[in-house]
């Protein structure tokens, strides 16, 4: 399945940032997009902007941290639209989880959204996609998944889960027409990064990041990390010995 053959798509975390931008990007290319998030008023504003641009974006109020309800809702959407061609698990939560004063309640929220919520979103209609022998699953991970970054135990680990989950799905689906893509953004100017106080190298504007993501989806890339400078640095960091990594990383933040 190539990008131009998408009829329908679900994008979670679509009330702001990359999810909002991607929902508009797909909608402007003729895809009927179900834009899902918790904040209904933001989704209504998105739908109006899309309509003004000649795109069809339908708001879906959804909290992916409630996994069972997410599973049911995504399956209902799949039935209502005659089959979702593209599912993008973009909803995510960030924030620091420093081991010296570990905030369990926040860590649990990160796991509920980034791990359980993402897995529920992606697996909800997977059996139906296999049965139809068409479809595309996309998970929005992060370059922060490469290693355990300082003060980010929950976030780095949650995105590492998504990487491995998607990789296993991709391997299992070889020989079918169901595609799997893992996207790993670096720093992008969004609501989430607006709260970050440390330096963010190679910071991208949201529109530029959305374009890169959209094109990677259309190409059905297995994995795609950006910007290339940060992705290259992360590739090297994977192979740095633990003693050196620990010494350097502990002084970064």
Coordinates of C-alpha atoms in Angstrom, one line a residue:
X1 CA 0.0 0.0 0.0
X2 CA 1.4 3.4 -1.0
X3 CA 0.5 6.7 0.6
X4 CA -1.8 7.8 -2.1
X5 CA -4.0 4.7 -1.6
X6 CA -4.9 5.6 2.0
X7 CA -8.6 6.3 2.3
X8 CA -8.8 6.5 6.1
X9 CA -6.4 7.2 8.9
X10 CA -6.5 7.4 12.7
X11 CA -4.0 9.8 14.4
X12 CA -3.8 9.9 18.2
X13 CA -2.5 12.8 20.2
X14 CA -3.9 15.0 17.5
X15 CA -4.9 18.0 19.6
X16 CA -1.5 19.7 19.4
X17 CA 2.1 19.3 18.1
X18 CA 3.1 16.6 15.7
X19 CA -0.2 14.7 15.9
X20 CA -2.2 17.8 15.0
X21 CA 0.2 18.7 12.1
X22 CA 0.2 15.1 10.8
X23 CA -3.6 14.9 10.8
X24 CA -3.8 18.1 8.7
X25 CA -1.0 16.9 6.4
X26 CA -2.8 13.7 5.7
X27 CA -6.2 15.4 5.4
X28 CA -4.9 17.8 2.8
X29 CA -3.8 14.8 0.7
X30 CA -7.3 13.4 0.5
X31 CA -7.3 11.1 3.5
X32 CA -10.3 11.0 5.8
X33 CA -8.6 11.5 9.2
X34 CA -10.0 10.6 12.6
X35 CA -8.1 12.9 14.9
X36 CA -8.1 11.5 18.4
X37 CA -7.2 13.2 21.7
X38 CA -8.5 14.1 25.1
X39 CA -9.1 17.8 24.4
X40 CA -12.3 18.1 22.4
X41 CA -12.2 21.8 21.9
X42 CA -8.7 21.6 20.3
X43 CA -10.0 18.8 18.0
X44 CA -13.0 21.0 17.0
X45 CA -10.6 23.8 16.1
X46 CA -8.5 21.4 14.1
X47 CA -11.6 20.1 12.2
X48 CA -12.6 23.7 11.3
X49 CA -9.1 24.5 10.1
X50 CA -9.1 21.3 8.0
X51 CA -12.5 22.1 6.5
X52 CA -11.3 25.6 5.5
X53 CA -8.4 23.9 3.7
X54 CA -10.7 21.4 1.9
X55 CA -9.7 18.5 4.1
X56 CA -11.8 16.1 6.1
X57 CA -10.7 15.7 9.7
X58 CA -13.2 14.2 12.2
X59 CA -12.7 14.7 15.9
X60 CA -12.6 11.7 18.2
X61 CA -12.4 12.3 21.9
X62 CA -10.1 9.5 23.3
X63 CA -7.8 9.0 26.2
X64 CA -5.4 6.3 25.3
X65 CA -4.3 5.8 28.9
X66 CA -7.6 3.8 29.2
X67 CA -6.4 0.9 27.1
X68 CA -9.5 -1.3 27.1
X69 CA -11.7 1.7 26.1
X70 CA -9.2 2.6 23.4
X71 CA -9.3 -0.9 22.0
X72 CA -13.1 -0.8 21.7
X73 CA -13.2 2.7 20.3
X74 CA -10.6 2.1 17.6
X75 CA -12.4 -1.1 16.6
X76 CA -15.7 0.7 16.4
X77 CA -14.1 3.4 14.1
X78 CA -12.6 0.6 11.9
X79 CA -16.1 -0.9 11.5
X80 CA -17.8 2.5 10.9
X81 CA -15.4 3.6 8.1
X82 CA -15.1 0.3 6.4
X83 CA -11.5 -0.4 7.6
X84 CA -8.8 1.9 8.8
X85 CA -5.9 2.0 6.3
X86 CA -3.5 3.8 8.5
X87 CA -3.2 3.9 12.3
X88 CA -0.7 6.4 13.8
X89 CA 0.0 5.9 17.6
X90 CA 1.3 9.4 18.3
X91 CA -0.1 10.2 21.7
X92 CA 2.7 10.6 24.2
X93 CA 3.7 12.0 27.6
X94 CA 7.1 13.3 28.6
X95 CA 8.5 14.8 31.7
X96 CA 11.4 14.1 34.0
X97 CA 11.6 11.0 36.3
X98 CA 14.8 11.5 38.3
X99 CA 15.9 8.4 40.2
X100 CA 17.0 10.5 43.2
X101 CA 13.4 11.5 43.9
X102 CA 11.4 9.2 41.7
X103 CA 7.9 10.4 40.9
X104 CA 6.0 7.1 40.6
X105 CA 2.6 8.7 39.8
X106 CA 4.1 10.6 36.8
X107 CA 6.1 7.5 35.7
X108 CA 2.9 5.5 35.7
X109 CA 1.2 8.1 33.6
X110 CA 4.0 7.9 31.1
X111 CA 3.8 4.1 30.9
X112 CA 0.0 4.1 30.7
X113 CA 0.1 6.5 27.7
X114 CA 3.3 5.7 25.9
X115 CA 3.4 1.9 26.5
X116 CA -0.1 0.5 27.2
X117 CA -2.0 3.2 25.3
X118 CA 0.3 2.9 22.2
X119 CA 0.1 -0.9 22.2
X120 CA -3.7 -0.8 22.5
X121 CA -3.9 1.7 19.6
X122 CA -1.7 -0.3 17.3
X123 CA -3.1 -3.8 18.1
X124 CA -6.8 -2.9 18.1
X125 CA -7.4 -3.6 14.4
X126 CA -4.2 -5.5 13.6
X127 CA -6.1 -8.9 13.2
X128 CA -8.5 -7.1 10.8
X129 CA -5.7 -5.6 8.8
X130 CA -4.1 -9.1 8.5
X131 CA -7.4 -10.5 7.4
X132 CA -7.8 -7.7 4.8
X133 CA -4.2 -8.0 3.9
X134 CA -3.7 -4.3 3.8
X135 CA -2.9 -1.5 6.3
X136 CA -0.2 0.5 7.8
X137 CA 0.7 0.8 11.5
X138 CA 2.9 3.7 12.6
X139 CA 4.3 4.4 16.0
X140 CA 5.9 7.7 17.0
X141 CA 8.8 6.9 19.2
X142 CA 11.8 9.1 19.9
X143 CA 15.6 9.3 19.5
X144 CA 15.5 9.4 23.3
X145 CA 14.8 5.7 23.2
X146 CA 18.4 4.9 22.2
X147 CA 19.7 4.6 25.7
X148 CA 18.6 5.5 29.3
X149 CA 18.9 9.2 29.3
X150 CA 19.5 11.1 32.6
X151 CA 16.3 12.0 34.5
X152 CA 14.2 10.3 31.8
X153 CA 13.9 6.6 33.0
X154 CA 10.2 6.3 32.3
X155 CA 10.2 8.2 29.0
X156 CA 13.3 6.6 27.4
X157 CA 12.1 3.1 28.5
X158 CA 8.6 3.7 27.2
X159 CA 9.9 4.7 23.8
X160 CA 12.3 1.8 23.8
X161 CA 9.4 -0.5 24.3
X162 CA 7.6 1.0 21.3
X163 CA 10.7 0.4 19.1
X164 CA 10.9 -3.3 20.0
X165 CA 7.1 -3.8 19.8
X166 CA 7.0 -2.4 16.3
X167 CA 10.1 -4.3 15.2
X168 CA 8.5 -7.6 16.3
X169 CA 5.2 -6.7 14.5
X170 CA 7.2 -5.9 11.4
X171 CA 9.0 -9.2 11.4
X172 CA 5.8 -11.2 12.0
X173 CA 4.1 -9.4 9.2
X174 CA 6.7 -10.2 6.5
X175 CA 4.9 -11.7 3.5
X176 CA 1.8 -9.7 4.1
X177 CA 0.7 -6.3 2.8
X178 CA 0.5 -4.8 6.3
X179 CA 3.3 -2.3 6.8
X180 CA 4.9 -1.2 10.1
X181 CA 6.8 2.1 10.6
X182 CA 8.7 3.4 13.6
X183 CA 9.4 7.1 13.6
X184 CA 12.0 8.6 16.0
X185 CA 11.9 12.3 16.1
X186 CA 14.6 14.4 17.9
X187 CA 13.8 17.8 19.4
X188 CA 10.8 19.5 17.8
X189 CA 9.2 22.8 18.8
X190 CA 5.9 21.6 20.4
X191 CA 4.0 22.0 23.7
X192 CA 6.0 19.1 25.1
X193 CA 9.4 20.6 24.4
X194 CA 8.3 24.1 25.5
X195 CA 8.7 22.9 29.1
X196 CA 12.3 21.6 28.5
X197 CA 14.9 24.0 30.1
X198 CA 18.1 22.5 28.8
X199 CA 19.7 23.0 25.4
X200 CA 17.9 21.2 22.5
X201 CA 20.4 20.7 19.6
X202 CA 19.1 20.7 16.1
X203 CA 15.6 21.8 17.2
X204 CA 13.1 21.6 14.3
X205 CA 10.0 23.6 13.6
X206 CA 6.9 21.4 13.9
X207 CA 5.9 21.9 10.2
X208 CA 9.3 20.7 9.0
X209 CA 9.1 17.7 11.3
X210 CA 5.6 16.8 10.1
X211 CA 6.7 16.9 6.5
X212 CA 9.6 14.5 7.2
X213 CA 7.3 12.2 9.1
X214 CA 4.6 12.3 6.4
X215 CA 7.1 11.4 3.7
X216 CA 8.5 8.6 5.7
X217 CA 5.1 7.2 6.2
X218 CA 4.3 7.4 2.5
X219 CA 7.6 5.5 1.8
X220 CA 6.6 2.9 4.4
X221 CA 10.0 3.2 6.0
X222 CA 10.7 0.5 8.6
X223 CA 12.5 3.0 10.9
X224 CA 13.0 6.7 10.4
X225 CA 14.9 9.0 12.8
X226 CA 15.4 12.7 12.3
X227 CA 17.0 15.2 12.1
X228 CA 19.8 13.3 10.5
X229 CA 22.5 15.0 12.6
X230 CA 20.9 13.9 15.9
X231 CA 20.0 10.4 14.5
X232 CA 23.6 9.9 13.5
X233 CA 24.9 10.9 16.9
X234 CA 22.4 8.6 18.5
X235 CA 23.6 5.7 16.3
X236 CA 27.1 6.2 17.6
X237 CA 25.9 6.5 21.2
X238 CA 24.4 3.0 21.1
X239 CA 27.9 1.6 21.0
X240 CA 29.6 3.8 23.6
X241 CA 30.8 1.6 26.6
X242 CA 28.7 1.9 29.7
X243 CA 31.4 3.5 31.8
X244 CA 32.0 6.3 29.3
X245 CA 28.3 6.7 28.7
X246 CA 27.4 7.0 32.4
X247 CA 30.2 9.5 33.0
X248 CA 29.1 11.7 30.1
X249 CA 25.3 11.4 30.4
X250 CA 25.2 12.1 34.1
X251 CA 26.6 15.6 33.4
X252 CA 24.3 16.5 30.5
X253 CA 21.3 17.7 32.4

